[in-house]
mmCIF file of C-alpha atoms in Angstrom:
data_model
loop_
_atom_site.group_PDB
_atom_site.id
_atom_site.type_symbol
_atom_site.label_atom_id
_atom_site.label_comp_id
_atom_site.label_asym_id
_atom_site.label_seq_id
_atom_site.Cartn_x
_atom_site.Cartn_y
_atom_site.Cartn_z
ATOM 1 C CA MET A 1 13.515 107.058 25.603
ATOM 2 C CA GLY A 2 12.824 105.344 29.015
ATOM 3 C CA LYS A 3 10.430 102.859 27.364
ATOM 4 C CA LEU A 4 12.947 101.911 24.762
ATOM 5 C CA THR A 5 15.668 101.269 27.421
ATOM 6 C CA SER A 6 13.193 99.199 29.586
ATOM 7 C CA CYS A 7 12.262 97.158 26.421
ATOM 8 C CA LEU A 8 15.901 96.518 25.515
ATOM 9 C CA ARG A 9 16.623 95.406 29.028
ATOM 10 C CA ARG A 10 13.786 93.008 28.985
ATOM 11 C CA SER A 11 14.606 91.582 25.592
ATOM 12 C CA ALA A 12 18.408 91.484 26.259
ATOM 13 C CA LEU A 13 18.682 87.731 26.225
ATOM 14 C CA THR A 14 16.685 87.347 23.000
ATOM 15 C CA LEU A 15 18.754 90.174 21.327
ATOM 16 C CA CYS A 16 22.093 88.466 22.369
ATOM 17 C CA ILE A 17 20.939 85.152 21.014
ATOM 18 C CA VAL A 18 19.969 86.593 17.756
ATOM 19 C CA ALA A 19 23.144 88.669 17.528
ATOM 20 C CA GLY A 20 25.189 85.526 18.369
ATOM 21 C CA VAL A 21 23.563 83.480 15.648
ATOM 22 C CA VAL A 22 24.123 86.279 13.007
ATOM 23 C CA ILE A 23 27.720 86.877 14.115
ATOM 24 C CA GLY A 24 28.358 82.984 13.968
ATOM 25 C CA ILE A 25 26.842 82.535 10.515
ATOM 26 C CA SER A 26 28.716 85.593 9.273
ATOM 27 C CA LEU A 27 31.976 84.434 10.544
ATOM 28 C CA GLY A 28 31.406 80.931 9.307
ATOM 29 C CA ILE A 29 30.713 82.174 5.714
ATOM 30 C CA ILE A 30 33.803 84.536 5.875
ATOM 31 C CA LEU A 31 36.198 81.749 6.998
ATOM 32 C CA ARG A 32 34.843 79.356 4.417
ATOM 33 C CA ALA A 33 35.437 82.128 1.738
ATOM 34 C CA VAL A 34 38.833 82.715 2.875
ATOM 35 C CA ARG A 35 39.910 79.019 2.865
ATOM 36 C CA GLY A 36 38.118 78.294 -0.434
ATOM 37 C CA LYS A 37 38.205 74.497 -1.312
ATOM 38 C CA GLU A 38 40.789 73.733 1.273
ATOM 39 C CA LYS A 39 39.428 71.846 4.287
ATOM 40 C CA PHE A 40 39.982 72.805 7.920
ATOM 41 C CA THR A 41 42.201 70.556 9.914
ATOM 42 C CA GLN A 42 40.962 68.754 12.962
ATOM 43 C CA ARG A 43 43.198 70.891 15.122
ATOM 44 C CA GLU A 44 41.780 74.086 13.526
ATOM 45 C CA VAL A 45 38.238 72.966 14.170
ATOM 46 C CA VAL A 46 39.108 72.240 17.804
ATOM 47 C CA TYR A 47 40.439 75.739 18.142
ATOM 48 C CA TYR A 48 37.289 77.319 16.662
ATOM 49 C CA LYS A 49 34.994 75.226 18.844
ATOM 50 C CA PHE A 50 36.905 75.759 22.079
ATOM 51 C CA LEU A 51 34.939 78.750 23.396
ATOM 52 C CA GLY A 52 31.608 77.207 22.350
ATOM 53 C CA ASP A 53 32.468 73.941 24.045
ATOM 54 C CA MET A 54 33.322 75.643 27.249
ATOM 55 C CA PHE A 55 29.999 77.429 27.194
ATOM 56 C CA LEU A 56 28.023 74.203 26.622
ATOM 57 C CA ARG A 57 30.040 72.298 29.245
ATOM 58 C CA THR A 58 29.227 75.053 31.806
ATOM 59 C CA LEU A 59 25.502 74.792 30.903
ATOM 60 C CA LYS A 60 25.512 71.046 31.174
ATOM 61 C CA ALA A 61 27.094 71.303 34.597
ATOM 62 C CA LEU A 62 24.195 73.429 35.799
ATOM 63 C CA ILE A 63 21.391 71.340 34.373
ATOM 64 C CA LEU A 64 21.274 68.751 37.188
ATOM 65 C CA PRO A 65 21.236 70.986 40.289
ATOM 66 C CA LEU A 66 18.920 73.441 38.502
ATOM 67 C CA ILE A 67 16.295 70.968 37.579
ATOM 68 C CA VAL A 68 16.327 68.863 40.972
ATOM 69 C CA SER A 69 16.340 71.915 43.201
ATOM 70 C CA SER A 70 13.618 73.699 41.246
ATOM 71 C CA LEU A 71 11.325 70.700 41.085
ATOM 72 C CA VAL A 72 11.817 69.846 44.861
ATOM 73 C CA THR A 73 11.286 73.476 45.878
ATOM 74 C CA ALA A 74 8.196 73.914 43.672
ATOM 75 C CA ILE A 75 6.466 70.627 44.579
ATOM 76 C CA GLY A 76 7.310 70.734 48.255
ATOM 77 C CA SER A 77 5.993 74.177 48.639
ATOM 78 C CA LEU A 78 2.536 73.322 47.139
ATOM 79 C CA ASP A 79 -0.503 71.928 48.813
ATOM 80 C CA LEU A 80 -0.214 68.201 48.949
ATOM 81 C CA SER A 81 -3.564 67.586 47.343
ATOM 82 C CA ILE A 82 -2.314 69.648 44.391
ATOM 83 C CA SER A 83 1.331 68.511 44.249
ATOM 84 C CA GLY A 84 0.366 65.022 43.824
ATOM 85 C CA LYS A 85 -1.845 65.757 40.833
ATOM 86 C CA ILE A 86 0.857 68.035 39.336
ATOM 87 C CA GLY A 87 3.566 65.505 39.698
ATOM 88 C CA SER A 88 1.559 62.584 38.153
ATOM 89 C CA ARG A 89 0.348 64.817 35.370
ATOM 90 C CA ALA A 90 3.915 66.127 34.625
ATOM 91 C CA LEU A 91 5.272 62.648 34.608
ATOM 92 C CA LEU A 92 2.460 61.369 32.322
ATOM 93 C CA TYR A 93 2.912 64.308 30.030
ATOM 94 C CA TYR A 94 6.621 63.646 29.851
ATOM 95 C CA MET A 95 6.132 59.950 29.063
ATOM 96 C CA LEU A 96 3.473 60.514 26.514
ATOM 97 C CA THR A 97 5.578 63.158 24.666
ATOM 98 C CA THR A 98 8.545 60.870 24.740
ATOM 99 C CA VAL A 99 6.488 57.870 23.527
ATOM 100 C CA CYS A 100 5.099 60.102 20.565
ATOM 101 C CA ALA A 101 8.551 61.329 19.725
ATOM 102 C CA VAL A 102 9.984 57.808 19.621
ATOM 103 C CA THR A 103 7.132 56.380 17.592
ATOM 104 C CA GLN A 104 7.235 59.407 15.130
ATOM 105 C CA GLY A 105 10.978 58.835 14.797
ATOM 106 C CA ILE A 106 10.634 55.193 14.028
ATOM 107 C CA ILE A 107 7.978 55.723 11.542
ATOM 108 C CA LEU A 108 9.933 58.480 9.670
ATOM 109 C CA VAL A 109 13.217 56.442 9.672
ATOM 110 C CA SER A 110 11.258 53.390 8.297
ATOM 111 C CA ALA A 111 9.617 55.532 5.603
ATOM 112 C CA ILE A 112 12.549 57.733 4.549
ATOM 113 C CA GLY A 113 15.330 55.349 5.156
ATOM 114 C CA PRO A 114 18.021 57.794 5.686
ATOM 115 C CA GLY A 115 21.491 56.575 4.354
ATOM 116 C CA ARG A 116 19.855 53.860 2.465
ATOM 117 C CA GLY A 117 22.016 52.785 -0.466
ATOM 118 C CA ALA A 118 24.948 54.658 0.666
ATOM 119 C CA ASN A 119 28.293 52.860 0.800
ATOM 120 C CA LEU A 120 29.749 53.820 4.227
ATOM 121 C CA ASP A 121 32.795 52.407 5.732
ATOM 122 C CA VAL A 122 31.564 51.968 9.303
ATOM 123 C CA SER A 123 33.188 49.672 11.844
ATOM 124 C CA GLU A 124 31.270 46.987 13.569
ATOM 125 C CA GLU A 125 31.435 48.633 16.921
ATOM 126 C CA CYS A 126 29.867 51.852 15.393
ATOM 127 C CA LYS A 127 26.949 50.068 13.781
ATOM 128 C CA SER A 128 23.557 50.735 15.459
ATOM 129 C CA LYS A 129 21.934 47.703 17.097
ATOM 130 C CA PRO A 130 18.635 46.588 15.779
ATOM 131 C CA GLY A 131 15.718 47.025 18.241
ATOM 132 C CA LEU A 132 11.962 46.836 18.652
ATOM 133 C CA THR A 133 9.521 49.602 19.552
ATOM 134 C CA ILE A 134 8.379 47.690 22.669
ATOM 135 C CA ASP A 135 11.986 47.580 23.872
ATOM 136 C CA THR A 136 12.253 51.307 23.691
ATOM 137 C CA LEU A 137 8.964 51.857 25.491
ATOM 138 C CA MET A 138 10.122 49.388 28.233
ATOM 139 C CA ASP A 139 13.367 51.315 28.563
ATOM 140 C CA LEU A 140 11.479 54.425 29.194
ATOM 141 C CA VAL A 141 9.672 52.856 32.077
ATOM 142 C CA ARG A 142 12.906 51.285 33.415
ATOM 143 C CA ASN A 143 14.555 54.791 33.442
ATOM 144 C CA VAL A 144 11.845 56.245 35.614
ATOM 145 C CA PHE A 145 13.001 53.984 38.308
ATOM 146 C CA PRO A 146 16.840 54.182 38.385
ATOM 147 C CA PRO A 147 18.487 51.656 40.559
ATOM 148 C CA ASN A 148 21.300 54.257 41.502
ATOM 149 C CA LEU A 149 20.632 57.941 41.715
ATOM 150 C CA VAL A 150 24.355 58.750 41.325
ATOM 151 C CA GLY A 151 24.567 56.644 38.349
ATOM 152 C CA ALA A 152 21.436 58.241 36.898
ATOM 153 C CA THR A 153 23.279 61.460 36.571
ATOM 154 C CA MET A 154 25.743 59.797 34.092
ATOM 155 C CA GLN A 155 24.057 56.724 32.606
ATOM 156 C CA GLY A 156 20.607 55.462 31.414
ATOM 157 C CA THR A 157 19.230 51.951 30.731
ATOM 158 C CA GLN A 158 18.913 50.811 27.169
ATOM 159 C CA THR A 159 18.004 47.385 25.653
ATOM 160 C CA MET A 160 20.396 46.027 23.176
ATOM 161 C CA LEU A 161 19.860 43.141 20.732
ATOM 162 C CA ILE A 162 22.799 41.020 19.819
ATOM 163 C CA ASP A 163 22.793 40.262 16.104
ATOM 164 C CA PRO A 164 23.600 36.536 15.561
ATOM 165 C CA LYS A 165 24.705 37.221 12.005
ATOM 166 C CA ASN A 166 22.082 34.738 10.846
ATOM 167 C CA GLU A 167 19.568 36.304 8.394
ATOM 168 C CA THR A 168 17.182 33.507 8.868
ATOM 169 C CA ILE A 169 16.475 34.292 12.533
ATOM 170 C CA ASN A 170 13.673 36.735 13.233
ATOM 171 C CA ILE A 171 14.675 39.807 15.098
ATOM 172 C CA GLU A 172 12.412 38.860 18.017
ATOM 173 C CA GLU A 173 14.654 35.863 18.576
ATOM 174 C CA TYR A 174 17.778 37.863 19.037
ATOM 175 C CA GLU A 175 19.535 37.712 22.320
ATOM 176 C CA MET A 176 18.534 40.669 24.621
ATOM 177 C CA LYS A 177 20.906 42.586 26.816
ATOM 178 C CA VAL A 178 19.694 45.321 29.044
ATOM 179 C CA GLY A 179 22.714 47.533 29.772
ATOM 180 C CA LEU A 180 23.836 51.139 30.492
ATOM 181 C CA VAL A 181 24.586 53.881 27.994
ATOM 182 C CA GLU A 182 26.251 57.232 28.564
ATOM 183 C CA GLY A 183 24.002 60.202 29.082
ATOM 184 C CA MET A 184 21.868 61.722 31.985
ATOM 185 C CA ASN A 185 18.737 59.745 32.998
ATOM 186 C CA LEU A 186 16.656 62.776 33.279
ATOM 187 C CA MET A 187 13.386 60.932 33.637
ATOM 188 C CA GLY A 188 14.660 59.036 36.766
ATOM 189 C CA LEU A 189 15.910 62.294 38.298
ATOM 190 C CA VAL A 190 12.544 64.067 37.705
ATOM 191 C CA MET A 191 10.840 61.146 39.351
ATOM 192 C CA PHE A 192 13.090 61.259 42.355
ATOM 193 C CA ALA A 193 12.744 65.158 42.701
ATOM 194 C CA THR A 194 8.863 64.858 42.526
ATOM 195 C CA VAL A 195 8.714 62.193 45.210
ATOM 196 C CA LEU A 196 11.209 63.967 47.292
ATOM 197 C CA GLY A 197 9.271 67.165 47.117
ATOM 198 C CA ILE A 198 5.995 65.500 47.981
ATOM 199 C CA THR A 199 7.739 63.760 50.966
ATOM 200 C CA LEU A 200 9.082 67.018 52.197
ATOM 201 C CA GLY A 201 5.719 68.715 51.945
ATOM 202 C CA LYS A 202 4.202 65.881 54.097
ATOM 203 C CA LEU A 203 6.924 66.358 56.758
ATOM 204 C CA GLY A 204 5.702 69.859 57.456
ATOM 205 C CA PRO A 205 8.042 71.690 59.926
ATOM 206 C CA LYS A 206 10.411 68.784 60.053
ATOM 207 C CA GLY A 207 11.194 68.919 56.367
ATOM 208 C CA LYS A 208 11.405 72.772 56.177
ATOM 209 C CA PRO A 209 15.226 72.862 56.746
ATOM 210 C CA LEU A 210 15.894 70.645 53.801
ATOM 211 C CA LEU A 211 13.222 72.459 51.752
ATOM 212 C CA ASP A 212 14.978 75.710 52.401
ATOM 213 C CA PHE A 213 18.217 74.318 51.353
ATOM 214 C CA PHE A 214 16.798 73.270 47.978
ATOM 215 C CA ALA A 215 15.102 76.726 47.742
ATOM 216 C CA ALA A 216 18.425 78.515 48.317
ATOM 217 C CA LEU A 217 20.120 76.097 45.844
ATOM 218 C CA SER A 218 17.391 76.737 43.229
ATOM 219 C CA GLU A 219 17.852 80.552 43.577
ATOM 220 C CA ALA A 220 21.594 80.247 43.394
ATOM 221 C CA MET A 221 21.411 78.046 40.259
ATOM 222 C CA MET A 222 19.127 80.552 38.566
ATOM 223 C CA ILE A 223 21.595 83.323 39.213
ATOM 224 C CA LEU A 224 24.416 81.356 37.996
ATOM 225 C CA THR A 225 22.550 80.374 34.822
ATOM 226 C CA SER A 226 21.565 83.875 34.014
ATOM 227 C CA LYS A 227 25.282 84.950 34.553
ATOM 228 C CA VAL A 228 26.488 82.283 32.150
ATOM 229 C CA VAL A 229 23.893 82.957 29.607
ATOM 230 C CA LEU A 230 24.298 86.618 29.544
#
């Protein structure tokens, strides 16, 4: 009995996630069966999504302090000869996986052509801007070095091509505009946290107060995250 109780405590998060998925699917099927062919109104959808939106908003609010404090604490506490290698490898790994994901996405979209042939009434403002693979890769590098750390928590850099509405012009001749888009620039924040952690490690005793602050913040964020999730 004691082993079973211990196993259930260790697997509490997994069991709660599975139970939540099963309950959500079941409620969705029941609600759909009750309504039949009648569609849900926008207000009804907002009501149903309210608790889920509150949960996701809370998790999103914890992402930034959790990642930054954890990285600074982990890298600043390591030996400098090791932390430099770990930071460079982590950044290289993140960039390589991102490049692979972007390349794979472009290849699949070009091959499958989702939405091709569909007659969709989309406004000009909502139409996606054409772009090149090299522009996306350059945006990845730009986002590693954000010009404003506060802005990096809310916006990222993206290259947009202005369509001249002239089909005879090659896409490489479109006017380029490097602007900001909504969304957290996680790459730039990871880069900053890595460099800050290495710098605090080099400072030694002088950097210990700030390192202790990030360690306490990291522990507090872990406790808050566990409370929110469970």
